[in-house]
Amino acid sequence: MKTAARSQDVADLAKVSQSAVSRTFTPGASVSEETRRKVLAAAKKLGYRPNALARSLITRRSHIVALVMSYLENQFYPLALEKMSQKFQKEGYHVLMFIAEMDEDADAILAEILEYQVDGIVMASANLSPRLARTCADLGVPVVQFNRVSDPRRRSQNTLSSITSDNYSGGQMAANLLVDRGYRRIAFLAGLDNSSTSLERERGFTDALAARNVPLARREAGHYDFKLASEATRRLFTAGRAPDALFVANDHMAIAALDVLRSELGLHSPGHVGVIGFDDVPQAAWGAYQLTTVRQDLEQMIGSTVALVCEQVTGEVRPTNIVIPCALIERATVRSAD
Amino acid sequence: MKTAARSQDVADLAKVSQSAVSRTFTPGASVSEETRRKVLAAAKKLGYRPNALARSLITRRSHIVALVMSYLENQFYPLALEKMSQKFQKEGYHVLMFIAEMDEDADAILAEILEYQVDGIVMASANLSPRLARTCADLGVPVVQFNRVSDPRRRSQNTLSSITSDNYSGGQMAANLLVDRGYRRIAFLAGLDNSSTSLERERGFTDALAARNVPLARREAGHYDFKLASEATRRLFTAGRAPDALFVANDHMAIAALDVLRSELGLHSPGHVGVIGFDDVPQAAWGAYQLTTVRQDLEQMIGSTVALVCEQVTGEVRPTNIVIPCALIERATVRSAD
């Protein structure tokens, strides 16, 4: 294997000091135009660059964390990406993007991810099979699922780490608020059937309804997609007896539902229909929506994710599942207490 | 410098064939559990990983493109990021994220970017000084500005490549539509004063108004920020004589303006105020807004960006400025022709 050029090689070829090479690549450092030109010409010739990756072959660190993401239409994810990138950046890492199909497993791209010699992997809305999860652990590469968990009811047996909200409690909060405010024909608009977020929110929601002796009136799936959520809302409110309240598995779909209710069907919220979303994306607070929702604590989710990855890059890789409380945010789409 | 472990080293230590090492790291390939365990134990011991980056020290290619971005609240950028990541992924590159302050120059982080030995740099809503742009060119690293240009009126003298919409023409389209539809007290809500997008849209807008003998009635700046745009809208419509139309430098701020007009001030659009945005983000089509806007052709912008970077990674790096036409999208916030 050919060895990469070092700064001394560049200095020798350019006939300058090693310090001049260093200053050429330091923004703001003083270096004459002539020296700069000589250094850059030598650097180009030798293929030299100030090079963390060459060092990484010695230290076994690339300072790269792979982020597998699939779902940037829902504003929750771009904000998560921005905050996660910033936070990793502060810790000396940068995020390398891998776009996957939503909630499909990432086995097919794992080899490619590992080729970049990443120090860790964060999977947002993507899964990894137990076998490949074990491969990563054996290689000392921590993998953290963000906003997903392989099996929420068997966290102790999971092979991957995860950071999730307490989606089950969030679902319970939504059910109790709707029953407290007098709604009785209550429907659920689900996300993806293989996503832990939708499954847990639904389980908490229906358990709490059952505890209050209110049956779930209707259920449709919007698959976390804006258009499919619009169609599901049309089905719920034009065929059969319409619900008087709707819990939607995320805000992105709840906004689609509100648009259909108001613009197409002439129904008002909270008057005709109470609506609750999940996430508290910025759009939920926009004047035209003022959506009542269950807030995920994005700051804490990101903080925990970055801390867990950083800890396991230098320490032992073992599955750790962190669950973060969420909170009810009341705005205008559920009628207020009398 | 210590040489990285090769697959043969792993095979020797694990006492298996090199093919068994290869199969262990190929998803779906057949390998016995015992062999797999042996290979992974040896790989861990040697710090071996199937390693594109070790190869990159020979080929001088990392297959990494740095993306400098700052502004993921405006949905235009997450969608650009998603499509750009996908497109680079298809070409065998992955995007490494660098989060910068909005429209500040990226000089301070360039050294860090180059340490990752990136093959190219895309700057979205960020700038680079001419001096550091020259450094990148001298090193053979192409830099492309996405949705920004250093000086739109002197494209031929720019030191960086750029991909932009024809923002000037877009501004003209907005002005002509408003005048055609009978609006006469027309205001502009600007973005950032140092961003080429806002400057060019404004220049096209005011030039076209002047050509139609309609003076610009008012101007306020929202700095591409949701809250600041809300405040600017309040100033425009509560102090002095209110405008009857508003051209907003992007959709993100136009939505803030519509919320203030309707929810706070009880003004209807298009009845009391005609509103035009810029970008055509998904939210512009949402039922509650139905915003008339100037569409940026995101697909073509991304396609041109990726093609330009890929071309210059293997070929010569020289400043290339590509301008892509935009299109008026009429929805419900400008009154229709009689």
XYZ file of C-alpha atoms in Angstrom:
676
model
C 0.000 0.000 0.000
C 1.250 3.448 -0.955
C 1.820 5.728 1.998
C 0.111 9.138 2.027
C 2.257 12.246 1.720
C 3.093 13.939 5.017
C 3.448 17.666 5.595
C 7.261 17.191 5.766
C 7.211 15.752 2.218
C 5.360 18.849 1.045
C 7.800 21.139 2.876
C 10.763 19.341 1.283
C 9.378 19.532 -2.232
C 8.314 23.182 -1.830
C 11.625 24.050 -0.161
C 9.855 25.739 2.754
C 9.547 24.954 6.461
C 6.980 22.487 7.796
C 5.493 25.412 9.692
C 4.874 27.214 6.382
C 2.935 24.166 5.184
C 0.885 24.174 8.365
C 0.197 27.911 8.106
C -0.913 27.570 4.488
C -3.693 25.237 5.613
C -4.703 27.251 8.668
C -7.377 29.861 7.893
C -6.277 33.298 8.983
C -2.628 32.313 9.542
C -0.019 34.587 8.020
C 1.828 33.250 4.961
C 3.245 35.057 1.952
C 1.501 34.631 -1.378
C 4.664 33.149 -2.894
C 5.081 30.561 -0.120
C 1.386 29.716 -0.296
C 1.650 29.084 -4.033
C 4.736 26.874 -3.610
C 3.106 24.839 -0.840
C -0.114 24.329 -2.779
C 1.747 23.297 -5.920
C 3.766 20.729 -3.931
C 0.647 19.554 -2.074
C -1.185 19.046 -5.347
C 1.724 17.167 -6.861
C 1.980 14.833 -3.874
C -1.779 14.517 -3.396
C -1.280 15.886 0.104
C -4.073 17.242 2.205
C -4.135 18.093 5.898
C -5.526 14.770 6.690
C -7.587 13.496 9.563
C -8.351 10.339 7.629
C -4.703 9.363 7.227
C -4.428 9.751 10.983
C -7.582 7.668 11.344
C -5.758 4.651 9.941
C -3.404 4.892 12.890
C -5.864 5.885 15.583
C -8.666 3.728 14.136
C -10.932 6.753 14.256
C -12.508 8.452 11.272
C -14.551 11.008 13.242
C -17.429 10.113 10.940
C -20.845 8.987 12.172
C -23.159 7.492 9.545
C -26.758 8.699 9.708
C -29.316 6.528 7.925
C -32.436 8.572 7.257
C -35.337 8.326 4.876
C -38.032 10.756 5.708
C -37.206 14.424 5.344
C -40.670 15.562 4.271
C -41.886 15.342 7.859
C -40.225 18.373 9.462
C -39.364 16.386 12.587
C -36.470 14.739 10.755
C -34.726 17.755 9.197
C -34.735 19.444 12.586
C -33.365 16.276 14.176
C -30.699 16.126 11.466
C -29.715 19.762 11.967
C -29.455 19.474 15.745
C -27.709 16.099 15.561
C -25.158 17.385 13.036
C -24.464 20.426 15.209
C -24.099 18.365 18.354
C -21.790 15.788 16.743
C -19.791 18.656 15.204
C -19.197 20.058 18.701
C -17.894 16.654 19.781
C -15.484 16.505 16.831
C -17.537 14.226 14.583
C -19.355 14.837 11.317
C -22.445 13.140 9.992
C -22.261 11.176 6.733
C -25.695 10.856 5.087
C -27.196 7.607 3.879
C -30.697 7.827 2.437
C -32.707 4.602 2.786
C -36.244 3.542 2.044
C -38.547 4.406 4.927
C -38.593 1.777 7.680
C -36.912 -0.823 5.512
C -33.904 -2.555 6.958
C -30.487 -1.129 6.252
C -28.716 -4.481 5.783
C -28.156 -3.832 2.093
C -26.194 -0.645 2.697
C -24.289 -1.702 5.821
C -21.236 -2.902 3.892
C -21.073 0.489 2.159
C -21.423 2.297 5.488
C -18.611 0.245 7.033
C -16.377 0.930 4.027
C -16.296 4.546 5.161
C -14.778 3.295 8.393
C -17.384 5.133 10.428
C -16.993 5.392 14.187
C -20.708 4.891 14.778
C -24.089 4.565 13.078
C -27.380 6.325 13.848
C -30.477 4.861 12.215
C -33.471 7.188 12.010
C -36.621 5.519 10.663
C -34.590 2.513 9.501
C -33.888 -0.935 10.958
C -31.004 -3.394 10.997
C -31.354 -7.169 11.268
C -30.133 -8.789 14.518
C -27.375 -10.593 12.597
C -25.855 -7.406 11.173
C -26.398 -5.601 14.442
C -24.177 -8.290 15.987
C -21.578 -7.786 13.235
C -21.365 -4.094 14.085
C -21.074 -4.822 17.809
C -18.335 -7.376 17.105
C -16.461 -4.760 15.061
C -16.785 -2.252 17.874
C -19.074 0.057 15.888
C -21.975 1.354 17.992
C -25.374 1.474 16.301
C -28.155 3.616 17.775
C -31.729 3.638 16.525
C -33.204 7.115 16.732
C -36.987 7.399 17.204
C -37.405 3.667 16.517
C -36.890 0.531 18.560
C -36.747 -3.040 17.257
C -39.235 -4.419 19.728
C -40.522 -1.958 22.293
C -41.986 -4.703 24.480
C -38.698 -6.610 24.712
C -36.199 -3.812 25.140
C -33.906 -5.925 27.321
C -33.421 -8.450 24.513
C -32.757 -5.909 21.773
C -29.458 -6.163 19.922
C -29.390 -2.447 19.047
C -29.367 0.640 21.207
C -32.332 2.958 20.849
C -33.496 6.428 21.795
C -37.261 6.826 21.758
C -39.941 8.926 23.365
C -42.343 7.250 25.730
C -44.737 6.761 22.849
C -47.023 4.489 24.856
C -47.631 7.183 27.504
C -48.041 9.780 24.749
C -50.851 7.698 23.258
C -52.468 7.421 26.690
C -52.309 11.215 27.149
C -54.102 11.732 23.837
C -56.872 9.249 24.721
C -57.450 10.708 28.168
C -57.607 14.282 26.859
C -60.218 13.368 24.239
C -62.385 11.432 26.708
C -62.036 14.179 29.339
C -63.276 16.739 26.818
C -66.376 14.723 25.996
C -65.474 13.135 22.660
C -66.924 9.612 22.299
C -66.659 8.458 18.636
C -62.905 8.410 18.544
C -60.753 7.280 15.577
C -57.033 6.590 15.129
C -55.035 7.452 12.010
C -52.027 5.117 12.037
C -48.538 5.561 10.565
C -46.561 2.632 9.203
C -47.588 -0.748 10.543
C -43.978 -1.861 10.988
C -42.833 1.274 12.824
C -42.522 1.128 16.583
C -43.620 4.760 16.926
C -47.042 4.141 15.371
C -47.510 0.771 17.105
C -46.664 2.128 20.565
C -48.736 5.283 20.208
C -51.704 3.169 19.125
C -51.235 0.656 21.945
C -51.122 3.402 24.584
C -54.104 5.111 22.978
C -56.364 2.040 22.763
C -55.363 0.785 26.230
C -56.313 4.131 27.752
C -59.581 4.245 25.803
C -60.419 0.735 27.044
C -59.644 1.795 30.612
C -62.177 4.616 30.173
C -64.739 2.239 28.599
C -64.693 4.098 25.281
C -64.312 1.765 22.285
C -62.118 2.808 19.373
C -64.702 3.806 16.754
C -62.603 3.667 13.569
C -59.045 3.077 12.394
C -57.340 3.948 9.115
C -53.652 4.027 8.107
C -51.871 6.991 6.510
C -48.444 5.310 6.437
C -46.758 8.567 7.596
C -47.415 9.970 4.114
C -49.166 13.292 3.459
C -51.260 12.115 0.499
C -52.142 8.747 1.990
C -53.171 10.507 5.203
C -55.469 12.813 3.200
C -57.106 9.802 1.562
C -57.486 7.997 4.887
C -59.180 11.088 6.337
C -61.633 11.177 3.426
C -62.512 7.524 4.057
C -63.023 8.152 7.781
C -65.329 11.123 7.313
C -67.320 10.310 4.172
C -68.153 6.602 4.581
C -70.159 5.345 7.562
C -70.724 7.292 10.754
C -68.116 10.025 11.067
C -65.908 10.173 14.194
C -66.041 13.218 16.478
C -62.328 12.997 17.291
C -59.140 11.841 15.631
C -55.757 10.938 17.106
C -53.122 10.998 14.359
C -49.802 9.142 14.714
C -47.788 12.248 13.759
C -48.240 15.977 13.107
C -47.295 15.685 9.455
C -50.373 13.500 8.830
C -52.526 15.537 11.259
C -51.958 18.628 9.115
C -53.062 16.665 6.034
C -56.163 15.592 7.987
C -56.981 19.172 9.069
C -56.677 20.387 5.466
C -59.147 17.731 4.279
C -61.574 18.340 7.153
C -61.682 22.105 6.660
C -60.975 22.791 3.001
C -62.779 19.798 1.498
C -65.408 18.676 3.975
C -66.262 21.998 5.629
C -65.756 20.541 9.104
C -64.316 22.691 11.875
C -61.834 21.692 14.537
C -62.409 21.497 17.483
C -66.159 22.133 16.913
C -66.999 19.188 14.655
C -63.866 17.134 15.167
C -61.184 17.143 17.870
C -57.721 16.463 16.439
C -54.481 15.527 18.228
C -51.129 14.973 16.514
C -47.738 13.763 17.714
C -44.204 15.339 17.562
C -44.858 19.088 17.900
C -43.128 20.083 14.664
C -42.920 23.855 14.029
C -45.871 23.699 11.622
C -48.145 22.498 14.446
C -47.816 25.984 15.963
C -48.469 27.826 12.692
C -51.458 30.162 12.806
C -53.491 28.209 10.281
C -53.265 24.941 12.242
C -52.718 25.548 15.983
C -52.628 21.802 16.427
C -52.954 20.186 19.839
C -50.230 17.562 19.968
C -47.946 15.334 22.019
C -44.464 16.842 22.051
C -41.359 14.744 21.619
C -38.440 16.260 23.521
C -36.140 16.611 20.516
C -33.301 18.278 22.447
C -33.133 15.465 24.942
C -33.471 12.790 22.254
C -30.558 14.300 20.311
C -28.474 14.865 23.414
C -28.913 11.237 24.474
C -28.175 9.915 20.995
C -24.939 11.851 20.605
C -23.817 11.060 24.161
C -24.498 7.346 23.684
C -22.602 7.157 20.381
C -19.615 9.111 21.743
C -19.491 6.974 24.876
C -19.542 3.716 22.908
C -16.989 4.848 20.313
C -14.397 4.898 23.062
C -15.957 2.353 25.410
C -17.836 -0.892 25.224
C -20.599 -1.353 22.661
C -23.681 -2.773 24.294
C -27.391 -2.326 23.608
C -28.818 0.526 25.653
C -32.445 1.614 25.388
C -33.328 5.108 26.538
C -36.932 6.261 26.800
C -37.682 9.975 27.114
C -40.943 11.384 28.492
C -43.210 13.384 26.193
C -45.679 16.161 26.990
C -49.152 17.226 25.925
C -49.241 20.622 24.159
C -52.734 22.083 24.084
C -53.516 24.448 21.246
C -56.791 24.930 19.395
C -57.877 21.617 17.845
C -59.359 20.016 20.967
C -62.154 21.857 22.743
C -61.179 23.336 26.079
C -62.409 22.233 29.476
C -65.630 24.002 30.439
C 2.937 5.832 9.340
C 1.410 2.521 10.383
C -0.135 0.606 7.498
C -3.762 -0.456 7.769
C -4.557 -4.157 8.048
C -5.479 -5.854 4.793
C -8.006 -8.633 4.347
C -5.104 -11.086 3.883
C -3.810 -10.165 7.359
C -7.228 -10.936 8.792
C -7.387 -14.242 6.895
C -3.941 -15.228 8.207
C -4.779 -14.412 11.809
C -8.184 -16.106 11.642
C -6.702 -19.099 9.757
C -9.363 -18.879 7.060
C -9.286 -18.036 3.342
C -9.318 -14.451 2.074
C -12.633 -15.303 0.416
C -14.103 -16.154 3.827
C -13.095 -12.689 5.036
C -14.725 -11.120 2.014
C -17.915 -13.158 2.472
C -18.129 -12.185 6.132
C -18.399 -8.552 5.103
C -20.796 -9.086 2.206
C -24.448 -8.914 3.284
C -26.332 -12.042 2.286
C -23.170 -14.020 1.417
C -22.944 -17.521 2.852
C -20.477 -18.053 5.708
C -20.612 -20.411 8.684
C -21.202 -18.915 12.114
C -17.868 -20.246 13.339
C -15.902 -18.735 10.435
C -17.761 -15.457 10.823
C -16.837 -15.309 14.523
C -13.188 -16.043 13.781
C -13.002 -13.409 11.054
C -14.659 -10.733 13.184
C -12.393 -11.487 16.156
C -9.328 -11.152 13.925
C -10.712 -8.027 12.236
C -11.339 -6.416 15.599
C -7.868 -7.305 16.852
C -6.227 -5.829 13.743
C -8.573 -2.859 13.499
C -9.501 -4.062 10.029
C -12.553 -2.905 8.168
C -13.522 -3.319 4.531
C -12.089 -0.031 3.708
C -12.781 2.419 0.932
C -10.870 5.099 2.802
C -7.629 3.126 2.929
C -7.981 2.791 -0.830
C -8.660 6.527 -1.015
C -5.134 7.241 0.164
C -3.909 5.499 -2.964
C -6.544 6.689 -5.429
C -6.756 10.149 -3.837
C -10.531 9.718 -3.681
C -12.599 9.603 -0.513
C -16.005 9.437 -2.216
C -17.106 12.063 0.284
C -18.697 15.387 -0.705
C -18.953 18.007 2.048
C -22.279 19.818 2.238
C -22.249 23.113 4.149
C -25.797 23.992 5.143
C -27.361 26.220 7.749
C -31.035 26.577 7.230
C -33.141 23.464 7.649
C -36.207 25.205 9.058
C -37.176 26.379 5.577
C -38.411 23.156 3.968
C -36.633 23.991 0.695
C -33.311 22.903 2.222
C -34.232 19.524 3.740
C -35.768 18.508 0.422
C -32.645 19.706 -1.395
C -30.514 17.749 1.085
C -32.566 14.588 0.638
C -32.493 14.720 -3.158
C -28.825 15.717 -3.254
C -27.835 12.878 -0.900
C -29.777 10.385 -3.012
C -28.291 11.631 -6.235
C -24.700 11.622 -4.923
C -25.331 8.155 -3.454
C -26.246 6.890 -6.938
C -22.946 8.294 -8.241
C -20.979 6.512 -5.509
C -20.499 9.495 -3.181
C -21.892 10.275 0.235
C -22.625 13.656 1.752
C -20.788 14.745 4.918
C -22.733 17.410 6.819
C -21.267 20.676 8.037
C -23.663 23.047 9.780
C -22.690 26.722 9.470
C -24.214 30.013 10.458
C -26.660 31.232 7.815
C -24.987 33.161 4.991
C -21.779 33.587 6.920
C -18.611 32.607 5.174
C -17.292 29.103 5.640
C -13.602 30.069 5.828
C -13.395 29.073 9.486
C -14.472 25.486 8.827
C -12.658 24.938 5.521
C -9.561 23.446 7.145
C -11.781 20.981 8.981
C -13.629 20.112 5.753
C -10.351 19.503 3.914
C -9.096 17.294 6.737
C -11.781 14.811 5.729
C -10.099 14.681 2.342
C -13.382 15.404 0.599
C -13.628 15.075 -3.166
C -15.814 18.152 -3.463
C -17.722 20.792 -1.494
C -21.287 22.042 -1.923
C -22.168 25.241 -0.088
C -25.858 25.867 0.455
C -26.661 29.263 1.987
C -22.989 29.761 2.870
C -20.122 31.638 1.244
C -16.383 31.197 0.862
C -13.862 34.017 0.500
C -12.113 34.354 -2.895
C -8.779 33.482 -1.268
C -9.983 30.156 0.135
C -11.936 29.437 -3.022
C -8.587 29.695 -4.830
C -6.969 27.372 -2.286
C -9.615 24.721 -3.028
C -9.176 25.133 -6.775
C -5.389 24.840 -6.372
C -5.889 21.623 -4.407
C -8.176 20.261 -7.120
C -11.255 20.282 -4.870
C -14.332 21.599 -6.685
C -16.577 23.954 -4.705
C -20.141 24.581 -5.871
C -22.458 27.145 -4.322
C -26.029 25.879 -4.273
C -28.824 28.494 -4.417
C -26.314 31.294 -3.850
C -23.838 33.120 -6.048
C -20.987 35.366 -4.895
C -21.873 38.220 -7.201
C -24.760 37.589 -9.560
C -23.904 40.603 -11.721
C -20.303 39.503 -12.283
C -20.711 35.769 -12.813
C -17.791 35.604 -15.259
C -15.379 36.875 -12.587
C -16.567 34.540 -9.820
C -14.015 32.247 -8.250
C -16.619 29.649 -7.249
C -19.066 27.616 -9.286
C -22.725 28.206 -8.611
C -26.146 26.743 -9.329
C -28.969 29.234 -8.973
C -32.452 29.853 -10.267
C -33.031 32.834 -12.484
C -34.036 34.816 -9.428
C -34.071 38.098 -11.328
C -36.672 36.834 -13.809
C -38.630 35.273 -10.948
C -38.866 38.701 -9.303
C -40.044 40.185 -12.594
C -42.769 37.521 -12.921
C -44.073 38.366 -9.455
C -44.178 42.112 -10.201
C -45.931 41.668 -13.516
C -48.558 39.332 -12.077
C -49.412 41.770 -9.272
C -49.645 44.752 -11.628
C -51.664 42.728 -14.176
C -54.172 41.826 -11.469
C -54.703 45.438 -10.465
C -52.640 45.743 -7.285
C -51.012 49.174 -6.933
C -49.661 49.623 -3.365
C -47.097 46.903 -3.569
C -44.581 45.977 -0.855
C -41.534 43.702 -0.736
C -40.553 41.536 2.240
C -36.816 40.891 1.865
C -34.681 37.985 3.061
C -31.082 38.477 4.142
C -29.409 41.556 2.764
C -26.190 39.684 1.976
C -27.875 36.786 0.184
C -27.882 36.777 -3.594
C -31.316 35.139 -3.699
C -33.035 38.015 -1.903
C -31.018 40.696 -3.719
C -31.721 39.292 -7.180
C -35.416 38.669 -6.544
C -35.748 42.236 -5.295
C -33.837 43.700 -8.223
C -35.999 41.849 -10.756
C -39.119 42.829 -8.846
C -38.373 46.539 -8.559
C -37.058 46.783 -12.147
C -40.297 45.278 -13.454
C -42.421 47.538 -11.234
C -40.495 50.578 -12.533
C -41.051 49.424 -16.112
C -44.799 49.347 -15.356
C -44.643 52.786 -13.668
C -45.692 51.383 -10.302
C -43.474 52.572 -7.439
C -42.514 50.139 -4.678
C -44.783 51.278 -1.813
C -42.996 49.705 1.156
C -40.080 47.455 2.027
C -39.278 45.488 5.170
C -36.776 42.700 5.865
C -37.621 39.326 7.434
C -34.086 37.929 7.163
C -35.435 34.531 5.989
C -36.630 33.938 9.560
C -40.176 32.953 10.488
C -40.479 35.186 13.568
C -38.720 38.180 12.029
C -40.974 37.847 8.975
C -44.054 37.906 11.246
C -42.794 41.087 12.906
C -42.002 42.715 9.556
C -45.539 41.915 8.369
C -47.015 43.553 11.478
C -44.969 46.690 10.775
C -46.087 46.781 7.139
C -49.798 46.449 7.904
C -50.264 48.350 11.163
C -48.148 51.493 10.670
C -48.826 53.919 7.833
C -50.901 53.145 4.766
C -51.178 49.363 4.347
C -50.066 47.770 1.064
C -52.574 45.886 -1.078
C -49.978 43.332 -2.211
C -46.850 41.709 -0.856
C -44.034 39.892 -2.644
C -42.077 37.816 -0.135
C -38.514 36.639 -0.821
C -39.356 33.039 0.070
C -42.349 30.813 0.901
C -41.183 30.189 4.452
C -41.600 33.903 5.241
C -44.750 34.183 3.072
C -46.454 31.593 5.294
C -45.503 33.626 8.367
C -46.965 36.708 6.645
C -50.236 34.915 5.767
C -50.614 33.749 9.382
C -50.234 37.319 10.669
C -52.557 38.793 8.029
C -55.349 36.305 8.682
C -55.056 35.192 12.287
C -53.970 38.518 13.821
C -55.114 41.282 11.523
C -58.278 39.722 10.077
C -57.148 40.454 6.518
C -57.994 38.041 3.708
C -55.817 37.004 0.831
C -56.306 37.656 -2.055
C -59.246 39.966 -1.173
C -57.452 42.499 1.040
C -53.883 41.591 0.191
C -52.318 39.723 -2.707
C -49.358 37.568 -1.601
C -46.641 35.881 -3.686
C -43.839 33.728 -2.289
C -40.759 32.095 -3.801
C -39.545 28.443 -3.888
C -42.770 26.394 -4.040
C -42.056 24.338 -0.927
C -44.621 21.597 -0.159
C -46.297 23.794 2.481
C -47.182 26.382 -0.191
C -49.663 23.831 -1.603
C -51.166 22.949 1.781
C -54.912 23.565 2.010
C -54.624 26.284 4.625
C -52.250 28.403 2.521
C -52.643 27.732 -1.225
C -49.853 30.210 -1.814
C -49.192 31.672 -5.248
C -45.442 31.452 -5.706
C -42.422 31.356 -8.018
C -41.195 27.769 -8.279
C -37.512 26.882 -8.180
C -36.842 23.788 -10.266
C -35.299 21.741 -7.459
C -34.780 18.589 -9.555
C -32.799 20.472 -12.151
C -30.839 22.432 -9.536
C -29.828 19.199 -7.800
C -29.076 17.398 -11.051
C -26.814 20.225 -12.205
C -25.049 20.445 -8.839
C -24.259 16.739 -8.661
C -23.220 16.581 -12.314
C -20.907 19.575 -11.918
C -19.210 18.208 -8.797
C -18.754 14.741 -10.323
C -17.356 16.208 -13.523
C -14.832 18.388 -11.689
C -13.729 15.647 -9.267
C -12.239 13.808 -12.226
C -11.618 16.767 -14.523
C -10.491 20.341 -14.294
C -11.806 22.599 -11.537
C -12.977 25.883 -12.964
C -15.752 28.273 -11.955
C -18.979 27.445 -13.768
C -22.190 29.358 -13.164
C -25.458 27.674 -14.107
C -28.752 29.559 -14.024
C -32.013 27.600 -14.138
C -35.358 29.109 -15.194
C -38.151 29.333 -12.637
C -41.930 29.288 -13.134
C -44.962 31.091 -11.723
C -47.361 28.796 -9.846
C -50.779 30.378 -9.412
C -52.815 29.258 -6.439
C -55.220 31.258 -4.305
C -53.366 34.248 -2.799
C -53.439 36.533 -5.840
C -56.843 37.401 -7.299
C -57.552 35.799 -10.648
C -57.873 37.580 -13.965
C -61.416 38.772 -14.598
